[in-house]
XYZ file of C-alpha atoms in Angstrom:
411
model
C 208.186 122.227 81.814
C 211.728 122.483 82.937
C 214.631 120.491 83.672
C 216.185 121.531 86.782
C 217.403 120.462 90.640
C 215.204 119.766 92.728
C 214.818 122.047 95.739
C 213.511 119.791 98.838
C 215.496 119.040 101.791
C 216.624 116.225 100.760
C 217.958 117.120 97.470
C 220.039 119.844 98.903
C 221.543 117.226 101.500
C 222.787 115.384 98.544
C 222.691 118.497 96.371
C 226.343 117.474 94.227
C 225.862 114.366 94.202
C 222.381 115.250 91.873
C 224.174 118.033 90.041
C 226.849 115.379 89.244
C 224.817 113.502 87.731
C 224.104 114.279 84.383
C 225.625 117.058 84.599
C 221.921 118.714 85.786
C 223.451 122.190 86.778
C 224.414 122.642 82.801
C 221.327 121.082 81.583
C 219.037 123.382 84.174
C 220.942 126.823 82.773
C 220.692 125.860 78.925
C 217.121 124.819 79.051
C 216.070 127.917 80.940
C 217.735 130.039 78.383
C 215.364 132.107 75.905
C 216.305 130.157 72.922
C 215.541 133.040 70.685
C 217.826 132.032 67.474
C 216.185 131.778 63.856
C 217.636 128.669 63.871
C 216.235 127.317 67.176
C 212.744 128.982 66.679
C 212.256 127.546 63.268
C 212.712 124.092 65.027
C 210.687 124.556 67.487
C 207.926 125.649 65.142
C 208.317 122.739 62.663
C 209.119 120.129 64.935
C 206.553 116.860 65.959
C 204.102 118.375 68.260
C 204.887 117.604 72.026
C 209.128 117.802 71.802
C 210.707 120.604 72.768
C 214.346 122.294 71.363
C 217.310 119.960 71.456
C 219.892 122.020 73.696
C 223.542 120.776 73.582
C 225.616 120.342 75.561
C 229.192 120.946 74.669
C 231.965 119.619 76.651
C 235.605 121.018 76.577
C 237.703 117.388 75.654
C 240.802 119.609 76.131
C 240.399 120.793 80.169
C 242.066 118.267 82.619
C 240.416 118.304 85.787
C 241.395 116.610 88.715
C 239.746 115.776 91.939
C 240.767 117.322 95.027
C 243.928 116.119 96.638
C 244.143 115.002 101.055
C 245.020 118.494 101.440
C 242.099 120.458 99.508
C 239.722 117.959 100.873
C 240.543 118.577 104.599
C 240.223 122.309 103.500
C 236.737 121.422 101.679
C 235.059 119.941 104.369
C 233.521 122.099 106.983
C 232.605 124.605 103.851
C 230.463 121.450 102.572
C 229.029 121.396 105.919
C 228.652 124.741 106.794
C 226.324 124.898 103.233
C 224.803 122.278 104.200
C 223.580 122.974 107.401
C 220.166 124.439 106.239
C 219.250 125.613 109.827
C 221.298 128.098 110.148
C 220.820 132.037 110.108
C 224.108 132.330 108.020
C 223.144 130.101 105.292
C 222.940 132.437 102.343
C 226.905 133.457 103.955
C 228.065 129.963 103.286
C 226.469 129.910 99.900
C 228.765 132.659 98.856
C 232.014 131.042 100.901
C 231.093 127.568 99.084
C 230.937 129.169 95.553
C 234.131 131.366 96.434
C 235.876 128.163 97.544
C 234.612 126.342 94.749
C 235.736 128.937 92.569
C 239.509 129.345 94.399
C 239.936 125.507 93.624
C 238.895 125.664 89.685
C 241.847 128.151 89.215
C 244.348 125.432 90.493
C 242.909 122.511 88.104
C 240.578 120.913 90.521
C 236.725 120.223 89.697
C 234.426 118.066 92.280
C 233.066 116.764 89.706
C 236.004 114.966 88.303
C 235.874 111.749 90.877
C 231.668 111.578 91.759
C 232.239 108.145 94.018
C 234.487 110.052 96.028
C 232.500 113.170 96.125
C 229.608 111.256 97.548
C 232.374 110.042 100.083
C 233.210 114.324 100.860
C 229.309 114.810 101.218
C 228.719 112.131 104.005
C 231.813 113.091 105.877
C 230.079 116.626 105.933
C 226.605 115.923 106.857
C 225.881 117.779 109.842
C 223.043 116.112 111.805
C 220.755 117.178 114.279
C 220.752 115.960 117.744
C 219.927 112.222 118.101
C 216.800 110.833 119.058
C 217.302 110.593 122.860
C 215.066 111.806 126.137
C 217.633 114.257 127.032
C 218.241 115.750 123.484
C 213.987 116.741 123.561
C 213.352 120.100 122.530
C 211.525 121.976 125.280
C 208.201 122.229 123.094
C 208.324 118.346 123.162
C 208.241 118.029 126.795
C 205.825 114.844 126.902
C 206.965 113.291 124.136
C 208.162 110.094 124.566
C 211.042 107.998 123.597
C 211.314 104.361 124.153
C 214.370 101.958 123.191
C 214.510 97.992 123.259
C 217.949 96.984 124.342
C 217.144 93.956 123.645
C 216.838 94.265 119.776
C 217.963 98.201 119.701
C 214.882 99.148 118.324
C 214.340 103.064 118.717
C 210.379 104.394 119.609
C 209.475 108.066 119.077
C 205.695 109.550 119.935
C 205.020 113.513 120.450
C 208.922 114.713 118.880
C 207.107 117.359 116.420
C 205.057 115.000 114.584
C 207.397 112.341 114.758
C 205.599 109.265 115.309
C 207.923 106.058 114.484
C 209.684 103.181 115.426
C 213.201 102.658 114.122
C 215.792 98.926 114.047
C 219.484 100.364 114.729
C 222.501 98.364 113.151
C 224.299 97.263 116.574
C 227.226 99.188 114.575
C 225.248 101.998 113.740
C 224.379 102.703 117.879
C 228.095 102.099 118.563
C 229.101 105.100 115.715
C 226.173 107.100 117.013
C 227.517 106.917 120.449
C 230.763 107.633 120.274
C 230.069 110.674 117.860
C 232.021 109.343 115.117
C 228.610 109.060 112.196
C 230.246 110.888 109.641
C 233.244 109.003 109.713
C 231.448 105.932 109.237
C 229.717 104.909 105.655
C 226.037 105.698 105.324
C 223.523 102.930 105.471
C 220.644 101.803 103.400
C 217.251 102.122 104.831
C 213.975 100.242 104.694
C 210.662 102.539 105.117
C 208.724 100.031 106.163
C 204.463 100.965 105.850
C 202.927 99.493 108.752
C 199.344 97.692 108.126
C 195.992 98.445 109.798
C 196.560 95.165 112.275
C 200.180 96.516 113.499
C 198.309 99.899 114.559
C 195.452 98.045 116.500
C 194.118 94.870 117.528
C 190.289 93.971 117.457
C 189.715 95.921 120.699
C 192.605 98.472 121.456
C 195.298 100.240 119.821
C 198.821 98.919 119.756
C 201.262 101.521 121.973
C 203.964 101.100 119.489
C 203.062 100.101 115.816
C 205.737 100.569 114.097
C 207.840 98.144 116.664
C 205.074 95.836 116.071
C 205.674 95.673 112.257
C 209.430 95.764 113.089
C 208.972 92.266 114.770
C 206.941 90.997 112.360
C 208.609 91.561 109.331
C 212.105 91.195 110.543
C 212.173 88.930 113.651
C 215.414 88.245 115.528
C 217.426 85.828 114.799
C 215.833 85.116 111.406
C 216.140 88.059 109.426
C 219.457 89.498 111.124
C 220.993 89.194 107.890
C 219.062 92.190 107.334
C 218.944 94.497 110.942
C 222.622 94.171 110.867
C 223.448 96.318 107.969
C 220.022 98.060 107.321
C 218.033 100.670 109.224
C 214.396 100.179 109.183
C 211.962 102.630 109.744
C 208.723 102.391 110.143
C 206.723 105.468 110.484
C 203.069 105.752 112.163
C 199.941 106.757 110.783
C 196.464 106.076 112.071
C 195.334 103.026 110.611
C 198.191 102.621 108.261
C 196.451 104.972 105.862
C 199.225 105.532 104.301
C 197.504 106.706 100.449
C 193.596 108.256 99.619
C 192.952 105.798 97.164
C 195.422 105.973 94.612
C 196.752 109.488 96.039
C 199.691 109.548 97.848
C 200.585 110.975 100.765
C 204.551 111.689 101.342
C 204.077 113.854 104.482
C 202.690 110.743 105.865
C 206.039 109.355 106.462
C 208.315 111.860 107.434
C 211.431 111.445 105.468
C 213.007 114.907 105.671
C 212.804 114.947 109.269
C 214.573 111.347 109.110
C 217.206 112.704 106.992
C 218.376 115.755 109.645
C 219.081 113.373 111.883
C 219.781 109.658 110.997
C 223.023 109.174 108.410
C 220.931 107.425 105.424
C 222.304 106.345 102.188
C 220.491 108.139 99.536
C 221.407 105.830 97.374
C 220.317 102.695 98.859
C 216.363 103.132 100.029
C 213.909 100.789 99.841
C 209.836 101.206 100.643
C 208.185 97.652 101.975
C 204.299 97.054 102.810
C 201.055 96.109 100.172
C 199.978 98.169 97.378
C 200.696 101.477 98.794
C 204.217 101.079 98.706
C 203.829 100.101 94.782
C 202.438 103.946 94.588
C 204.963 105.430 96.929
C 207.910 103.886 94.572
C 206.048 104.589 91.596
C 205.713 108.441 92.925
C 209.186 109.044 94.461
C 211.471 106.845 92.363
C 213.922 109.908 93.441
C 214.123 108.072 96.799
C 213.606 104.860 96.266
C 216.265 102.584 94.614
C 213.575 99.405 95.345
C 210.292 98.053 96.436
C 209.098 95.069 98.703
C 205.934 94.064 97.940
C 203.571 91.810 100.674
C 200.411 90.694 99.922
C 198.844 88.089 97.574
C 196.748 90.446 95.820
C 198.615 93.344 95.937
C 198.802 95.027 92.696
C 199.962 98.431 90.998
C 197.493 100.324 88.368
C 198.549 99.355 84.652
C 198.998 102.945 83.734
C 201.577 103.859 86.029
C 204.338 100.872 84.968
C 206.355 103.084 83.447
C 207.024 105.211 86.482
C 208.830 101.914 88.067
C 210.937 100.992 85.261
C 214.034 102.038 87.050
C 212.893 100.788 90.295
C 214.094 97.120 91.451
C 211.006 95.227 92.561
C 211.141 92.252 95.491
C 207.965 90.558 95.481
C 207.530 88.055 98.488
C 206.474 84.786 97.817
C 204.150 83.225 99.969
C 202.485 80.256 97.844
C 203.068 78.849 94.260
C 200.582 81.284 92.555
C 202.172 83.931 90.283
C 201.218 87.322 92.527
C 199.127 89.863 90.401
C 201.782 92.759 90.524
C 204.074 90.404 89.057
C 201.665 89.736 86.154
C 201.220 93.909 86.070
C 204.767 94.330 85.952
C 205.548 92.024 83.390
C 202.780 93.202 81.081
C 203.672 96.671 80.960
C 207.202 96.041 80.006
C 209.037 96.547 83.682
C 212.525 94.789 83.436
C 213.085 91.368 84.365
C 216.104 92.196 85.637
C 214.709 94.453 88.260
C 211.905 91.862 89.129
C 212.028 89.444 91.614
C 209.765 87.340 93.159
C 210.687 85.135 96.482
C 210.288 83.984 100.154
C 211.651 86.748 102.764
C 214.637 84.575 103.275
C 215.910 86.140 100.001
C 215.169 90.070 101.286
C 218.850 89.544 102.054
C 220.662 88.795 99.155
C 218.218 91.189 97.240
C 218.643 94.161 99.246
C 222.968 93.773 98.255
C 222.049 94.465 94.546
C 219.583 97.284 94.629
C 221.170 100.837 94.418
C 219.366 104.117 92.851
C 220.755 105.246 89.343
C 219.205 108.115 87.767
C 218.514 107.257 84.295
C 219.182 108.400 80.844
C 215.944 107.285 79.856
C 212.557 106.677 81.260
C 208.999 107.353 80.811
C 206.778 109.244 83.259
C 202.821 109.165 83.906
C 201.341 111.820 85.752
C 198.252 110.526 87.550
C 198.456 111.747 90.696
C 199.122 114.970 89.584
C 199.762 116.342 93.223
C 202.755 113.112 93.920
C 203.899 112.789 89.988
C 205.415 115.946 89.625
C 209.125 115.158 90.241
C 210.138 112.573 87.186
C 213.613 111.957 88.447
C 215.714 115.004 87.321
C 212.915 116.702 85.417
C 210.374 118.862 87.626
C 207.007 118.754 85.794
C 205.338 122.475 86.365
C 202.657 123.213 83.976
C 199.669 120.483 82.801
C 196.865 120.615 80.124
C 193.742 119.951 82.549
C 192.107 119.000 79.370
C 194.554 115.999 79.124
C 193.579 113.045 81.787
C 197.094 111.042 82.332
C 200.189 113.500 80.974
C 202.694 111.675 80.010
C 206.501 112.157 79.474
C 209.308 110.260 77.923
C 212.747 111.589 78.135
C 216.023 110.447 76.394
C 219.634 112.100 76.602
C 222.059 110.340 73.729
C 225.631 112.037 72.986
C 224.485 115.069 75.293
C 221.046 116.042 73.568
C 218.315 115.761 75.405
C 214.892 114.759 73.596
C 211.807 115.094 75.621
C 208.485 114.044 74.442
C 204.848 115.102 76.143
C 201.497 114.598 76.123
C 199.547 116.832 78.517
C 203.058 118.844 79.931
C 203.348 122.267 78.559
């Protein structure tokens, strides 16, 4: 097992924001070091079975580092985006100019790590995106697709762009930044993936030409729940049926997300999945994206054994009768914190959605069950199970820059 950055699309989009935190770039290069010491092998062989070595981290107290001024920001900015414009030939080029640049700025004092709020700020201003979603931006290979927009409540319809198949609610302020080309100057905003159910994709006798606007409208109506479309995207991706999981397995290419990300300015920090039970096992599988749940359904539930994996996860469970809902039950029983569990009518969605932002934590514990979609525990890539083990588990702890990691089925 090693601790290390991820390496999907969407990590290197927001790639120092995750190496800020935690200081993951350190972490990755001392726990992939050969840690061939008496000293350290001795521990190793006497310590509890299932930890690993304790690798410190030492930090230099005396070093003042400041964040880039005005100036070395403007100077900063296309390198970010030219390094982070992952479609290009020239990438591996603008690896080496970023590192150079990087390197050029350390001599003078300055660290982008020393201010991360603001280096967030630096990596949305430098996002490049890729055309928007418009009939005369289709690629020539998606000829016939088709692209449909409701003026009327700005909701955005996409069939046959790759496999794109999705309907999308645009902040009124969101198509006015879009339009006049000025995204990156504008803050990112949060987004609802919003699963679609098996009704929304077809009726009793045909299917529905646009699900996802269907769920749109029924989960977020206009005037009602503006409170909401004003300041959120939602997306809601199509699949046939709204088979969104095979049984408990879950299936992330089902809903597109790094596709969404080239071209739509999200806040990483602020997404949230909505729909029954299979958004329970989306959250519980990609707490990495999602900062929060919304949970529909009166017997929707989440298996027992995966609680753990949504302990960091903020949890809105909608209310539509007096009866305590099962997940809340689930929840409660395996130890999930109240303060990231809340049960209400969708008037509250609102309010709600203004407290829930992603942290990556210090400390959590990890199940592997679906041991295709549990493999990413927040900053820890899982490589290597014991088949003879059924449910690996993890728990992970950094205190005073040691990290303790215990396992169970994870070599």
């Amino acid at each position: 097992m090693e601790v290390q950055p991820p390496r999907s699309s969407f990590a290197r989009q927001a790639f120092l924001v995750l190496l800020a935190v935690g200081s993951a770039a350190a972490v990755w290069g001392l726990l992939r070091r050969d840690p061939r010491s008496t000293e350290q092998v001795a521990a190793v062989e006497h310590a509890p079975r299932g930890w690993v070595a304790r690798p410190r981290l030492v930090v230099n107290a005396e070093r003042s580092v400041r964040f880039p001024d005005a100036g070395e920001e403007a100077r900063l900015l296309p390198v970010i985006k030219a390094y982070l414009d992952s479609e290009s030939e020239e990438a591996f080029e603008y690896r080496i100019h970023m590192l150079a640049t990087l390197k050029s700025l350390e001599t003078n004092g300055v660290g982008i790590l020393a201010d991360v709020e603001n280096l967030k700020r630096l990596i949305y201003r430098a996002r490049p995106f890729l055309p928007n979603f418009e009939k005369k931006n289709l690629p020539k290979e998606f000829k016939d697709a088709v692209v449909h927009v409701d003026t009327a409540t700005d909701v955005l319809s996409v069939k046959g762009w790759g496999d794109l198949r999705f309907s999308m609610s645009l902040p009124k302020s969101y198509v006015v930044a879009r339009d006049t080309k000025r995204l990156n100057a504008a803050p990112p905003y949060p987004m609802i993936v919003l699963l679609h159910d098996k009704d929304d994709y077809a009726d009793e006798k045909t299917q529905r030409p646009r699900p996802g606007e269907t769920a749109i409208a029924r989960r977020y109506p206009r005037p009602s729940m503006s409170a909401v479309t004003d300041h959120w995207l939602v997306y809601a991706p199509v699949w046939p049926k709204g088979r969104w999981t095979e049984g408990e397995a879950v299936r992330k290419d089902r809903i597109h997300l790094p596709q969404i990300f080239r071209h739509v300015h999200v806040d990483f920090d602020r997404m949230v999945v909505e729909g029954g039970p299979e958004a329970l096992l989306f959250a519980a599988a990609y707490p990495i994206y999602f900062a929060g749940v919304i949970v529909h359904g009166d017997t929707s539930d989440v298996p027992a054994d995966i609680v753990g994996n949504l302990d960091n996860t903020s949890v809105y469970v909608v209310r539509t009768g007096d009866a305590v809902a099962p997940v809340v039950r689930t929840l409660t029983d395996g130890g999930h914190p109240a303060e990231r569990l809340r049960s209400g009518p969708p008037s509250g969605l609102a309010d709600w959605l203004k407290t829930v932002r992603r942290e990556l934590p210090t400390r959590f514990r990890w199940v592997v069950k679906d041991k295709s979609a549990h493999r990413f525990a927040y900053w820890m890539n899982i490589d290597v199970l014991d088949d003879a083990v059924l449910v690996p588990t993890v728990e992970a702890e950094i205190v005073d820059n040691v990290i303790d990691i215990r396992t169970t089925g994870v070599r």
